[in-house]
GROMACS .gro file of C-alpha atoms in nm:
model
  513
    1MET     CA    1  -0.143   0.057  -2.219
    2CYS     CA    2  -0.133  -0.336  -2.181
    3GLY     CA    3   0.128  -0.627  -2.218
    4ILE     CA    4   0.078  -0.917  -2.437
    5ILE     CA    5   0.251  -1.254  -2.483
    6GLY     CA    6   0.181  -1.563  -2.691
    7ILE     CA    7   0.371  -1.900  -2.710
    8VAL     CA    8   0.386  -2.187  -2.909
    9GLY     CA    9   0.567  -2.478  -2.760
   10ARG     CA   10   0.622  -2.837  -2.799
   11GLU     CA   11   0.339  -3.064  -2.840
   12ASN     CA   12   0.222  -3.243  -2.537
   13VAL     CA   13   0.406  -2.979  -2.303
   14HIS     CA   14   0.189  -2.710  -2.139
   15VAL     CA   15   0.288  -2.342  -2.193
   16ASN     CA   16   0.080  -2.227  -1.906
   17GLN     CA   17   0.379  -2.164  -1.665
   18LEU     CA   18   0.582  -1.985  -1.951
   19ILE     CA   19   0.309  -1.757  -2.000
   20TYR     CA   20   0.245  -1.672  -1.637
   21ASP     CA   21   0.612  -1.609  -1.575
   22GLY     CA   22   0.598  -1.391  -1.905
   23LEU     CA   23   0.308  -1.180  -1.759
   24THR     CA   24   0.482  -1.127  -1.435
   25VAL     CA   25   0.793  -0.997  -1.640
   26LEU     CA   26   0.525  -0.768  -1.824
   27GLN     CA   27   0.319  -0.676  -1.512
   28HIS     CA   28   0.475  -0.278  -1.542
   29ARG     CA   29   0.254  -0.256  -1.850
   30GLY     CA   30  -0.071  -0.309  -1.672
   31GLN     CA   31  -0.200  -0.393  -1.317
   32ASP     CA   32  -0.565  -0.362  -1.359
   33ALA     CA   33  -0.634  -0.717  -1.491
   34ALA     CA   34  -0.475  -1.039  -1.663
   35GLY     CA   35  -0.576  -1.337  -1.851
   36ILE     CA   36  -0.435  -1.657  -1.997
   37MET     CA   37  -0.583  -1.857  -2.270
   38THR     CA   38  -0.468  -2.186  -2.413
   39ASP     CA   39  -0.600  -2.421  -2.681
   40PHE     CA   40  -0.606  -2.816  -2.555
   41ASN     CA   41  -0.765  -3.078  -2.796
   42GLY     CA   42  -0.971  -2.813  -2.989
   43GLN     CA   43  -1.094  -2.617  -2.682
   44PHE     CA   44  -1.018  -2.300  -2.513
   45ARG     CA   45  -0.909  -2.304  -2.169
   46LEU     CA   46  -0.939  -1.943  -1.999
   47ARG     CA   47  -0.889  -1.777  -1.663
   48LYS     CA   48  -0.887  -1.396  -1.653
   49SER     CA   49  -0.994  -1.140  -1.355
   50ASN     CA   50  -0.921  -0.821  -1.228
   51GLY     CA   51  -0.592  -0.785  -1.034
   52LEU     CA   52  -0.220  -0.872  -1.048
   53VAL     CA   53  -0.107  -1.194  -1.201
   54SER     CA   54   0.011  -1.340  -0.872
   55ASP     CA   55  -0.350  -1.289  -0.730
   56ILE     CA   56  -0.537  -1.430  -1.013
   57PHE     CA   57  -0.391  -1.759  -1.103
   58TYR     CA   58  -0.405  -2.045  -0.850
   59THR     CA   59  -0.319  -2.389  -0.859
   60ARG     CA   60  -0.643  -2.515  -0.987
   61HIS     CA   61  -0.651  -2.261  -1.259
   62MET     CA   62  -0.311  -2.345  -1.372
   63ARG     CA   63  -0.398  -2.724  -1.399
   64ARG     CA   64  -0.695  -2.630  -1.638
   65LEU     CA   65  -0.504  -2.416  -1.840
   66GLN     CA   66  -0.354  -2.700  -2.060
   67GLY     CA   67  -0.207  -2.706  -2.414
   68HIS     CA   68   0.106  -2.637  -2.615
   69VAL     CA   69  -0.035  -2.299  -2.776
   70GLY     CA   70  -0.153  -2.019  -2.549
   71ILE     CA   71  -0.163  -1.641  -2.518
   72GLY     CA   72  -0.166  -1.385  -2.204
   73HIS     CA   73  -0.270  -1.034  -2.133
   74VAL     CA   74  -0.217  -0.766  -1.860
   75ARG     CA   75  -0.426  -0.485  -1.865
   76TYR     CA   76  -0.502  -0.117  -1.760
   77PRO     CA   77  -0.791   0.034  -1.900
   78THR     CA   78  -0.768   0.333  -2.158
   79ALA     CA   79  -1.092   0.476  -2.094
   80GLY     CA   80  -1.156   0.438  -1.731
   81SER     CA   81  -1.328   0.103  -1.750
   82SER     CA   82  -1.216  -0.191  -1.477
   83SER     CA   83  -1.489  -0.418  -1.530
   84ARG     CA   84  -1.375  -0.772  -1.495
   85SER     CA   85  -1.564  -0.849  -1.811
   86GLU     CA   86  -1.340  -0.641  -2.028
   87ALA     CA   87  -1.038  -0.850  -1.925
   88GLN     CA   88  -0.867  -1.009  -2.182
   89PRO     CA   89  -0.816  -1.266  -2.387
   90PHE     CA   90  -1.148  -1.242  -2.551
   91TYR     CA   91  -1.269  -1.517  -2.769
   92VAL     CA   92  -1.518  -1.590  -3.043
   93ASN     CA   93  -1.634  -1.930  -3.137
   94SER     CA   94  -1.673  -1.858  -3.529
   95PRO     CA   95  -1.502  -1.923  -3.724
   96TYR     CA   96  -1.254  -2.192  -3.625
   97GLY     CA   97  -1.240  -2.078  -3.283
   98LEU     CA   98  -1.072  -1.759  -3.230
   99GLY     CA   99  -0.873  -1.599  -2.925
  100LEU     CA  100  -0.707  -1.245  -2.918
  101ALA     CA  101  -0.497  -1.015  -2.697
  102HIS     CA  102  -0.459  -0.663  -2.795
  103ASN     CA  103  -0.236  -0.373  -2.698
  104GLY     CA  104  -0.324  -0.039  -2.825
  105ASN     CA  105  -0.651   0.184  -2.902
  106LEU     CA  106  -0.847   0.169  -3.236
  107THR     CA  107  -0.958   0.515  -3.326
  108ASN     CA  108  -1.222   0.445  -3.551
  109ALA     CA  109  -1.407   0.203  -3.301
  110ALA     CA  110  -1.764   0.371  -3.326
  111GLU     CA  111  -1.752   0.325  -3.709
  112LEU     CA  112  -1.642  -0.038  -3.647
  113GLN     CA  113  -1.917  -0.114  -3.396
  114ILE     CA  114  -2.177   0.000  -3.671
  115GLN     CA  115  -2.034  -0.220  -3.946
  116LEU     CA  116  -2.025  -0.535  -3.735
  117THR     CA  117  -2.361  -0.486  -3.580
  118ASP     CA  118  -2.542  -0.363  -3.881
  119LYS     CA  119  -2.343  -0.558  -4.182
  120HIS     CA  120  -2.200  -0.862  -4.021
  121HIS     CA  121  -2.469  -0.911  -3.734
  122ARG     CA  122  -2.180  -0.990  -3.457
  123HIS     CA  123  -2.263  -0.936  -3.106
  124MET     CA  124  -2.038  -0.726  -2.866
  125ASN     CA  125  -2.046  -0.805  -2.503
  126THR     CA  126  -1.854  -0.539  -2.388
  127THR     CA  127  -1.725  -0.174  -2.481
  128SER     CA  128  -1.376  -0.280  -2.543
  129ASP     CA  129  -1.215  -0.210  -2.877
  130SER     CA  130  -1.017  -0.522  -2.829
  131GLU     CA  131  -1.357  -0.713  -2.907
  132LEU     CA  132  -1.408  -0.525  -3.212
  133LEU     CA  133  -1.066  -0.598  -3.353
  134LEU     CA  134  -1.135  -0.974  -3.254
  135ASN     CA  135  -1.461  -0.961  -3.427
  136MET     CA  136  -1.326  -0.792  -3.742
  137LEU     CA  137  -1.049  -1.050  -3.758
  138ALA     CA  138  -1.321  -1.316  -3.744
  139VAL     CA  139  -1.531  -1.175  -4.032
  140GLU     CA  140  -1.218  -1.145  -4.249
  141LEU     CA  141  -1.109  -1.498  -4.153
  142ASP     CA  142  -1.467  -1.628  -4.245
  143SER     CA  143  -1.503  -1.415  -4.580
  144ASN     CA  144  -1.142  -1.517  -4.709
  145GLY     CA  145  -1.197  -1.903  -4.643
  146SER     CA  146  -1.000  -2.148  -4.855
  147SER     CA  147  -0.994  -2.486  -4.972
  148LEU     CA  148  -0.626  -2.531  -4.896
  149SER     CA  149  -0.472  -2.612  -4.566
  150ILE     CA  150  -0.214  -2.567  -4.312
  151GLU     CA  151  -0.051  -2.897  -4.234
  152GLY     CA  152  -0.351  -3.092  -4.423
  153ALA     CA  153  -0.626  -2.919  -4.192
  154PRO     CA  154  -0.916  -2.827  -4.401
  155HIS     CA  155  -1.052  -2.476  -4.485
  156LEU     CA  156  -0.773  -2.259  -4.347
  157ASP     CA  157  -0.434  -2.190  -4.498
  158VAL     CA  158  -0.156  -1.946  -4.459
  159GLU     CA  159  -0.274  -1.737  -4.748
  160THR     CA  160  -0.607  -1.709  -4.600
  161VAL     CA  161  -0.469  -1.587  -4.247
  162PHE     CA  162  -0.237  -1.316  -4.416
  163SER     CA  163  -0.541  -1.212  -4.651
  164ALA     CA  164  -0.762  -1.156  -4.361
  165VAL     CA  165  -0.490  -0.963  -4.142
  166LYS     CA  166  -0.456  -0.742  -4.478
  167ASN     CA  167  -0.802  -0.672  -4.494
  168VAL     CA  168  -0.782  -0.573  -4.118
  169HIS     CA  169  -0.558  -0.322  -4.187
  170GLN     CA  170  -0.749  -0.156  -4.449
  171ARG     CA  171  -1.060  -0.160  -4.231
  172VAL     CA  172  -0.902  -0.065  -3.878
  173GLN     CA  173  -0.742   0.256  -3.775
  174GLY     CA  174  -0.529   0.334  -3.475
  175SER     CA  175  -0.270   0.132  -3.267
  176TYR     CA  176  -0.270  -0.238  -3.214
  177ALA     CA  177  -0.020  -0.513  -3.162
  178CYS     CA  178  -0.180  -0.843  -3.129
  179VAL     CA  179  -0.170  -1.206  -3.054
  180SER     CA  180  -0.429  -1.439  -3.167
  181ILE     CA  181  -0.486  -1.818  -3.109
  182ILE     CA  182  -0.663  -1.984  -3.399
  183SER     CA  183  -0.781  -2.315  -3.244
  184GLY     CA  184  -0.617  -2.640  -3.393
  185TYR     CA  185  -0.389  -2.423  -3.637
  186GLY     CA  186  -0.170  -2.213  -3.434
  187LEU     CA  187  -0.066  -1.873  -3.309
  188LEU     CA  188  -0.097  -1.549  -3.531
  189ALA     CA  189   0.070  -1.213  -3.421
  190PHE     CA  190   0.042  -0.887  -3.607
  191ARG     CA  191   0.106  -0.509  -3.577
  192ASP     CA  192  -0.060  -0.202  -3.708
  193PRO     CA  193   0.098  -0.025  -3.994
  194TYR     CA  194   0.280   0.250  -3.837
  195GLY     CA  195   0.428   0.022  -3.547
  196ILE     CA  196   0.290   0.231  -3.275
  197ARG     CA  197   0.267  -0.034  -2.999
  198PRO     CA  198   0.573  -0.289  -2.984
  199LEU     CA  199   0.598  -0.639  -3.070
  200ILE     CA  200   0.900  -0.856  -3.087
  201PHE     CA  201   0.940  -1.253  -3.115
  202GLY     CA  202   1.211  -1.509  -3.032
  203THR     CA  203   1.259  -1.876  -3.032
  204ARG     CA  204   1.467  -2.147  -2.878
  205GLU     CA  205   1.547  -2.529  -2.957
  206VAL     CA  206   1.419  -2.794  -2.686
  207ASP     CA  207   1.508  -3.154  -2.769
  208GLY     CA  208   1.536  -3.070  -3.132
  209ARG     CA  209   1.217  -2.880  -3.174
  210SER     CA  210   1.145  -2.503  -3.226
  211GLU     CA  211   0.962  -2.337  -2.973
  212TRP     CA  212   0.818  -1.961  -3.041
  213ILE     CA  213   0.738  -1.662  -2.815
  214VAL     CA  214   0.585  -1.318  -2.898
  215ALA     CA  215   0.568  -1.049  -2.666
  216SER     CA  216   0.530  -0.685  -2.611
  217GLU     CA  217   0.878  -0.638  -2.478
  218SER     CA  218   1.225  -0.795  -2.547
  219VAL     CA  219   1.254  -0.864  -2.157
  220ALA     CA  220   0.994  -1.096  -2.143
  221ILE     CA  221   1.162  -1.320  -2.426
  222THR     CA  222   1.500  -1.299  -2.270
  223ALA     CA  223   1.385  -1.382  -1.924
  224LEU     CA  224   1.209  -1.710  -2.027
  225GLY     CA  225   1.516  -1.850  -2.202
  226PHE     CA  226   1.431  -1.763  -2.554
  227GLU     CA  227   1.673  -1.582  -2.807
  228ILE     CA  228   1.536  -1.268  -2.981
  229VAL     CA  229   1.478  -1.339  -3.344
  230ARG     CA  230   1.372  -0.957  -3.428
  231ASP     CA  231   1.079  -0.719  -3.412
  232VAL     CA  232   0.764  -0.774  -3.580
  233GLU     CA  233   0.766  -0.521  -3.854
  234PRO     CA  234   0.497  -0.249  -3.874
  235GLY     CA  235   0.218  -0.406  -4.085
  236GLU     CA  236   0.378  -0.753  -4.053
  237ALA     CA  237   0.185  -1.069  -3.970
  238ILE     CA  238   0.363  -1.371  -3.827
  239PHE     CA  239   0.183  -1.725  -3.807
  240ILE     CA  240   0.337  -2.013  -3.612
  241SER     CA  241   0.176  -2.339  -3.661
  242THR     CA  242   0.094  -2.579  -3.392
  243SER     CA  243   0.370  -2.791  -3.509
  244GLY     CA  244   0.609  -2.492  -3.456
  245HIS     CA  245   0.662  -2.362  -3.829
  246LEU     CA  246   0.693  -1.990  -3.869
  247PHE     CA  247   0.540  -1.802  -4.168
  248HIS     CA  248   0.546  -1.411  -4.216
  249ARG     CA  249   0.410  -1.167  -4.460
  250GLN     CA  250   0.384  -0.792  -4.459
  251CYS     CA  251   0.022  -0.757  -4.492
  252ALA     CA  252  -0.010  -0.366  -4.506
  253GLU     CA  253   0.076  -0.104  -4.768
  254LYS     CA  254   0.412   0.073  -4.667
  255VAL     CA  255   0.375   0.384  -4.436
  256GLU     CA  256   0.643   0.590  -4.224
  257ALA     CA  257   0.695   0.351  -3.927
  258SER     CA  258   0.631   0.579  -3.611
  259PRO     CA  259   0.658   0.397  -3.278
  260CYS     CA  260   0.534   0.574  -2.979
  261ILE     CA  261   0.835   0.747  -2.801
  262PHE     CA  262   0.656   0.752  -2.473
  263GLU     CA  263   0.775   0.370  -2.441
  264HIS     CA  264   1.118   0.524  -2.426
  265VAL     CA  265   1.012   0.776  -2.187
  266TYR     CA  266   0.820   0.594  -1.932
  267PHE     CA  267   0.636   0.273  -2.006
  268ALA     CA  268   0.887   0.009  -2.126
  269ARG     CA  269   1.128  -0.152  -1.882
  270PRO     CA  270   1.493  -0.024  -1.918
  271ASP     CA  271   1.612  -0.366  -1.964
  272SER     CA  272   1.407  -0.382  -2.300
  273VAL     CA  273   1.503  -0.313  -2.640
  274ILE     CA  274   1.221  -0.221  -2.881
  275ASP     CA  275   1.255  -0.151  -3.238
  276GLY     CA  276   1.621  -0.196  -3.217
  277ILE     CA  277   1.659   0.087  -2.942
  278SER     CA  278   1.807   0.015  -2.577
  279VAL     CA  279   1.538   0.187  -2.349
  280TYR     CA  280   1.832   0.202  -2.105
  281HIS     CA  281   2.048   0.398  -2.335
  282ALA     CA  282   1.757   0.615  -2.440
  283ARG     CA  283   1.700   0.735  -2.116
  284LEU     CA  284   2.073   0.797  -2.026
  285ASN     CA  285   2.060   1.004  -2.344
  286GLN     CA  286   1.773   1.214  -2.243
  287GLY     CA  287   1.946   1.287  -1.915
  288ASP     CA  288   2.242   1.378  -2.093
  289VAL     CA  289   2.082   1.620  -2.331
  290LEU     CA  290   1.870   1.775  -2.071
  291ALA     CA  291   2.169   1.837  -1.819
  292LYS     CA  292   2.362   2.014  -2.150
  293ARG     CA  293   2.045   2.225  -2.195
  294ILE     CA  294   2.066   2.321  -1.820
  295LEU     CA  295   2.410   2.433  -1.849
  296GLU     CA  296   2.376   2.629  -2.147
  297GLU     CA  297   2.091   2.806  -1.967
  298TRP     CA  298   2.244   2.823  -1.632
  299PRO     CA  299   2.617   2.770  -1.605
  300ASN     CA  300   2.671   2.907  -1.282
  301HIS     CA  301   2.387   2.658  -1.115
  302ASP     CA  302   2.388   2.615  -0.732
  303ILE     CA  303   2.234   2.242  -0.753
  304ASP     CA  304   2.403   2.034  -0.475
  305ALA     CA  305   2.268   1.700  -0.540
  306VAL     CA  306   2.034   1.542  -0.831
  307ILE     CA  307   1.745   1.318  -0.682
  308PRO     CA  308   1.546   1.113  -0.889
  309VAL     CA  309   1.171   1.040  -0.861
  310PRO     CA  310   1.158   0.677  -0.865
  311ASP     CA  311   1.144   0.462  -1.067
  312SER     CA  312   1.139   0.573  -1.423
  313GLY     CA  313   1.333   0.917  -1.334
  314ARG     CA  314   1.625   0.705  -1.213
  315ILE     CA  315   1.819   0.648  -1.518
  316ALA     CA  316   1.811   1.009  -1.665
  317ALA     CA  317   1.881   1.143  -1.323
  318LEU     CA  318   2.207   0.919  -1.319
  319GLN     CA  319   2.335   1.091  -1.617
  320MET     CA  320   2.244   1.414  -1.543
  321ALA     CA  321   2.442   1.421  -1.220
  322LYS     CA  322   2.731   1.319  -1.437
  323ALA     CA  323   2.701   1.576  -1.670
  324LEU     CA  324   2.620   1.846  -1.433
  325ASP     CA  325   2.917   1.716  -1.205
  326VAL     CA  326   2.707   1.704  -0.891
  327PRO     CA  327   2.665   1.414  -0.663
  328TYR     CA  328   2.365   1.183  -0.737
  329ARG     CA  329   2.161   1.057  -0.411
  330GLU     CA  330   1.844   0.868  -0.351
  331GLY     CA  331   1.627   1.075  -0.160
  332PHE     CA  332   1.305   0.881  -0.188
  333VAL     CA  333   1.204   0.509  -0.064
  334LYS     CA  334   0.910   0.389  -0.279
  335ASN     CA  335   0.646   0.173  -0.176
  336ARG     CA  336   0.607  -0.107  -0.434
  337TYR     CA  337   0.251  -0.196  -0.330
  338VAL     CA  338   0.110   0.132  -0.471
  339GLY     CA  339  -0.023   0.164  -0.826
  340ARG     CA  340   0.072   0.423  -1.069
  341THR     CA  341  -0.076   0.757  -0.967
  342PHE     CA  342  -0.151   0.918  -1.296
  343ILE     CA  343  -0.428   0.623  -1.375
  344MET     CA  344  -0.573   0.649  -1.084
  345PRO     CA  345  -0.946   0.791  -1.088
  346GLY     CA  346  -0.995   1.108  -0.897
  347GLN     CA  347  -0.768   1.388  -0.797
  348ALA     CA  348  -0.799   1.306  -0.428
  349LEU     CA  349  -0.715   0.976  -0.445
  350ARG     CA  350  -0.401   1.039  -0.659
  351GLU     CA  351  -0.284   1.296  -0.399
  352LYS     CA  352  -0.316   1.071  -0.121
  353SER     CA  353  -0.158   0.791  -0.312
  354VAL     CA  354   0.145   0.988  -0.359
  355ARG     CA  355   0.231   1.029   0.016
  356ARG     CA  356   0.129   0.661   0.063
  357LYS     CA  357   0.380   0.570  -0.241
  358LEU     CA  358   0.696   0.771  -0.153
  359ASN     CA  359   0.855   0.866   0.163
  360ALA     CA  360   1.165   1.124   0.165
  361ILE     CA  361   1.502   1.067   0.355
  362GLU     CA  362   1.553   1.389   0.547
  363HIS     CA  363   1.934   1.369   0.548
  364GLU     CA  364   1.967   1.390   0.181
  365PHE     CA  365   1.751   1.718   0.164
  366SER     CA  366   1.813   1.918   0.455
  367GLY     CA  367   1.970   2.260   0.382
  368LYS     CA  368   2.058   2.142   0.029
  369ASN     CA  369   1.938   2.278  -0.319
  370ILE     CA  370   1.802   1.982  -0.489
  371LEU     CA  371   1.727   1.901  -0.856
  372LEU     CA  372   1.450   1.637  -0.853
  373VAL     CA  373   1.416   1.444  -1.176
  374ASP     CA  374   1.099   1.279  -1.329
  375ASP     CA  375   1.053   1.119  -1.644
  376SER     CA  376   0.758   1.354  -1.723
  377ILE     CA  377   0.475   1.565  -1.584
  378VAL     CA  378   0.126   1.482  -1.674
  379ARG     CA  379  -0.125   1.630  -1.414
  380GLY     CA  380   0.146   1.776  -1.203
  381THR     CA  381  -0.021   1.619  -0.907
  382THR     CA  382   0.270   1.402  -0.820
  383SER     CA  383   0.510   1.664  -0.911
  384ALA     CA  384   0.381   1.904  -0.666
  385GLN     CA  385   0.312   1.654  -0.382
  386ILE     CA  386   0.679   1.547  -0.398
  387ILE     CA  387   0.830   1.909  -0.414
  388GLU     CA  388   0.631   1.957  -0.083
  389MET     CA  389   0.774   1.664   0.048
  390ALA     CA  390   1.119   1.770  -0.017
  391ARG     CA  391   1.060   2.115   0.134
  392ASP     CA  392   0.902   1.946   0.435
  393VAL     CA  393   1.259   1.761   0.512
  394GLY     CA  394   1.437   2.078   0.495
  395ALA     CA  395   1.549   2.137   0.131
  396SER     CA  396   1.675   2.463   0.084
  397LYS     CA  397   1.568   2.496  -0.275
  398VAL     CA  398   1.405   2.245  -0.518
  399TYR     CA  399   1.460   2.257  -0.880
  400PHE     CA  400   1.239   2.047  -1.103
  401ALA     CA  401   1.342   1.873  -1.448
  402SER     CA  402   1.129   1.652  -1.682
  403ALA     CA  403   1.310   1.421  -1.922
  404ALA     CA  404   1.022   1.468  -2.123
  405PRO     CA  405   0.845   1.790  -2.313
  406PRO     CA  406   0.536   1.939  -2.168
  407VAL     CA  407   0.243   1.679  -2.238
  408ARG     CA  408  -0.033   1.880  -2.397
  409TYR     CA  409  -0.255   1.680  -2.614
  410PRO     CA  410  -0.429   1.349  -2.534
  411ASN     CA  411  -0.270   1.007  -2.620
  412VAL     CA  412  -0.526   0.821  -2.838
  413TYR     CA  413  -0.300   0.508  -2.906
  414GLY     CA  414  -0.360   0.346  -2.589
  415ILE     CA  415  -0.190   0.520  -2.313
  416ASP     CA  416  -0.458   0.662  -2.044
  417MET     CA  417  -0.383   1.006  -2.025
  418PRO     CA  418  -0.636   1.261  -1.866
  419ALA     CA  419  -0.858   1.472  -2.050
  420ILE     CA  420  -0.686   1.774  -2.206
  421ASN     CA  421  -0.810   2.027  -1.919
  422GLU     CA  422  -0.642   1.796  -1.672
  423PHE     CA  423  -0.298   1.834  -1.832
  424ILE     CA  424  -0.086   2.088  -1.609
  425ALA     CA  425   0.065   2.221  -1.934
  426ASN     CA  426  -0.245   2.284  -2.087
  427GLY     CA  427  -0.269   2.644  -2.224
  428LYS     CA  428   0.014   2.713  -1.971
  429SER     CA  429   0.361   2.872  -1.991
  430ILE     CA  430   0.642   2.694  -1.828
  431ASP     CA  431   0.671   2.992  -1.553
  432GLU     CA  432   0.294   2.919  -1.518
  433ILE     CA  433   0.360   2.540  -1.455
  434ASN     CA  434   0.638   2.616  -1.219
  435ALA     CA  435   0.434   2.835  -0.995
  436ILE     CA  436   0.175   2.578  -0.986
  437ILE     CA  437   0.386   2.287  -0.879
  438GLY     CA  438   0.588   2.501  -0.617
  439SER     CA  439   0.929   2.449  -0.754
  440ASP     CA  440   1.194   2.697  -0.749
  441ARG     CA  441   1.345   2.636  -1.108
  442LEU     CA  442   1.157   2.418  -1.392
  443PHE     CA  443   1.317   2.242  -1.658
  444TYR     CA  444   1.170   2.061  -1.961
  445GLN     CA  445   1.289   1.868  -2.226
  446SER     CA  446   1.270   1.987  -2.581
  447LEU     CA  447   1.087   1.780  -2.824
  448GLU     CA  448   1.379   1.826  -3.076
  449ASP     CA  449   1.614   1.689  -2.792
  450LEU     CA  450   1.404   1.398  -2.678
  451ILE     CA  451   1.393   1.276  -3.053
  452GLU     CA  452   1.758   1.307  -3.086
  453ALA     CA  453   1.857   1.137  -2.770
  454THR     CA  454   1.604   0.853  -2.854
  455SER     CA  455   1.738   0.801  -3.192
  456ILE     CA  456   1.990   0.541  -3.119
  457GLY     CA  457   2.061   0.191  -3.247
  458ASN     CA  458   2.164   0.065  -3.570
  459LYS     CA  459   1.844   0.160  -3.773
  460PRO     CA  460   1.621   0.404  -3.561
  461PRO     CA  461   1.297   0.511  -3.705
  462SER     CA  462   1.280   0.814  -3.917
  463ARG     CA  463   0.969   0.933  -3.698
  464PHE     CA  464   0.811   0.857  -3.368
  465ASP     CA  465   0.470   0.918  -3.265
  466THR     CA  466   0.520   1.240  -3.036
  467SER     CA  467   0.130   1.331  -3.045
  468CYS     CA  468   0.112   1.397  -2.676
  469PHE     CA  469   0.361   1.666  -2.694
  470ASN     CA  470   0.284   1.798  -3.037
  471GLY     CA  471  -0.085   1.699  -3.126
  472GLU     CA  472   0.038   1.543  -3.426
  473TYR     CA  473  -0.139   1.217  -3.493
  474VAL     CA  474   0.043   0.983  -3.720
  475THR     CA  475  -0.270   0.793  -3.817
  476GLY     CA  476  -0.493   1.098  -3.934
  477GLY     CA  477  -0.855   1.092  -3.877
  478ILE     CA  478  -0.863   1.281  -3.526
  479ASP     CA  479  -1.052   1.549  -3.511
  480ALA     CA  480  -1.231   1.796  -3.259
  481THR     CA  481  -1.519   1.593  -3.242
  482TYR     CA  482  -1.315   1.282  -3.166
  483LEU     CA  483  -1.109   1.450  -2.903
  484ASP     CA  484  -1.440   1.574  -2.736
  485ALA     CA  485  -1.563   1.265  -2.713
  486LEU     CA  486  -1.225   1.123  -2.582
  487ASN     CA  487  -1.230   1.419  -2.311
  488ALA     CA  488  -1.568   1.303  -2.176
  489SER     CA  489  -1.475   0.950  -2.129
  490ARG     CA  490  -1.135   1.054  -1.954
  491ASN     CA  491  -1.213   1.319  -1.705
  492ASP     CA  492  -1.218   1.218  -1.358
  493THR     CA  493  -1.587   1.252  -1.315
  494ALA     CA  494  -1.651   0.996  -1.594
  495LYS     CA  495  -1.375   0.772  -1.447
  496VAL     CA  496  -1.525   0.773  -1.088
  497GLU     CA  497  -1.893   0.688  -1.229
  498SER     CA  498  -1.746   0.427  -1.483
  499SER     CA  499  -1.560   0.262  -1.143
  500GLU     CA  500  -1.906   0.288  -0.979
  501ASP     CA  501  -2.074   0.099  -1.268
  502ASP     CA  502  -1.807  -0.153  -1.287
  503GLU     CA  503  -1.858  -0.240  -0.900
  504ILE     CA  504  -2.227  -0.307  -0.997
  505VAL     CA  505  -2.107  -0.518  -1.324
  506ASP     CA  506  -1.884  -0.720  -1.122
  507MET     CA  507  -2.139  -0.796  -0.841
  508HIS     CA  508  -2.344  -0.947  -1.085
  509ASN     CA  509  -2.077  -1.159  -1.250
  510ASP     CA  510  -1.903  -1.260  -0.916
  511THR     CA  511  -1.870  -1.591  -0.997
  512GLU     CA  512  -1.569  -1.832  -0.963
  513ASP     CA  513  -1.400  -1.971  -1.264
   0.00000   0.00000   0.00000
């Protein structure tokens, strides 16, 4: 999962600070690496590296990032690699000068690699599928060149841009939300035909001129003082010229839009609105329907208090406490300087990290029957550790509730979930999972209830991508061979080896920008 942003500001006013601020708002979508690229007098200015946004960009970097058109990216790796060389944005020099930042995952990357190398003679510097997508866009822009123009500039016009995106849709499979700079022309943004990964745009008027922003989540738009226009539709492309004129076109054959439901379970910030759905209200609903299910199964429960697993379990827990008519309590204090544990390579590191990340407040547990609420259970490592922590500070009984159904299948669309044999729910019943994590009773959301709870707003999608819960991949083309290869790249052993290889790569590329 990654976060992307693109801005077209007023001429002679640099957008570097706006992009920086936007990336800090999107930091929850990736803490592995970050990058900013701007277009200044026909030249790309780029700074990217591993780490948090606040650790990467210094005054000297910001001074160099001149230009009124720019894009930014925050990243965590979807296949274990954390090499600095795979930080985004990427760029190529032909045609026109083209930069790109991408959120998602291409499921036919191996096929695209062969096409680009053998047929189009394009050289790849990394193993990132984002670089493949950039080069495929470059190929299509080059082959669809036109003698017309945007604002009088030769060789490229809006029709050429949209035709190139249309051809990319026909050749690329998987999930992708992208922002791209075409040097000297403007900002291009597009979304895969299923709309799996989110993308939204907004605008504002400053001194009588329009400024535009495209981002992964609405919170980045509103936090920077822009007004939301709308979501980029699945399969749609928008182009914003350097002078601030907006063009848009549906570039893909219509399919059933299928946005990722896990955005509303875990990834997105609660103050975001994605595809017209308030993430906050979706999570409230998820807690409400789960509490009602618990009351149906266990009307005479003995729960004394509901305590969330911070932070993403908090909103569901609030509503569950209300529906169950029991007190809501904060029982854990979170150290915000420890990263997300389910994407850390190595079981031992994850277990150690949980204890460093959370500390229990004894008074809220001692002598009580507690219902702990989390957004989901993936490996079960965090859940088991938290339950043990609750018992260590005196909880009489520890019940556990997941606001999402059992995660049983890999996510192939850009979420770095583990290998299938590392899912705690793999091949196990709820009673067996309950025994492994050590809870006194375990409650899961049903998939039907999750979909119903999240289908809110004026026009909710008719379908969500729920593949990590039911194994149904909306784009098709996912077979046992693909999943076996994915399993090999995502298991803990592969991630540890990849991390060690990345250290060697970065040692040989340890130069200051």
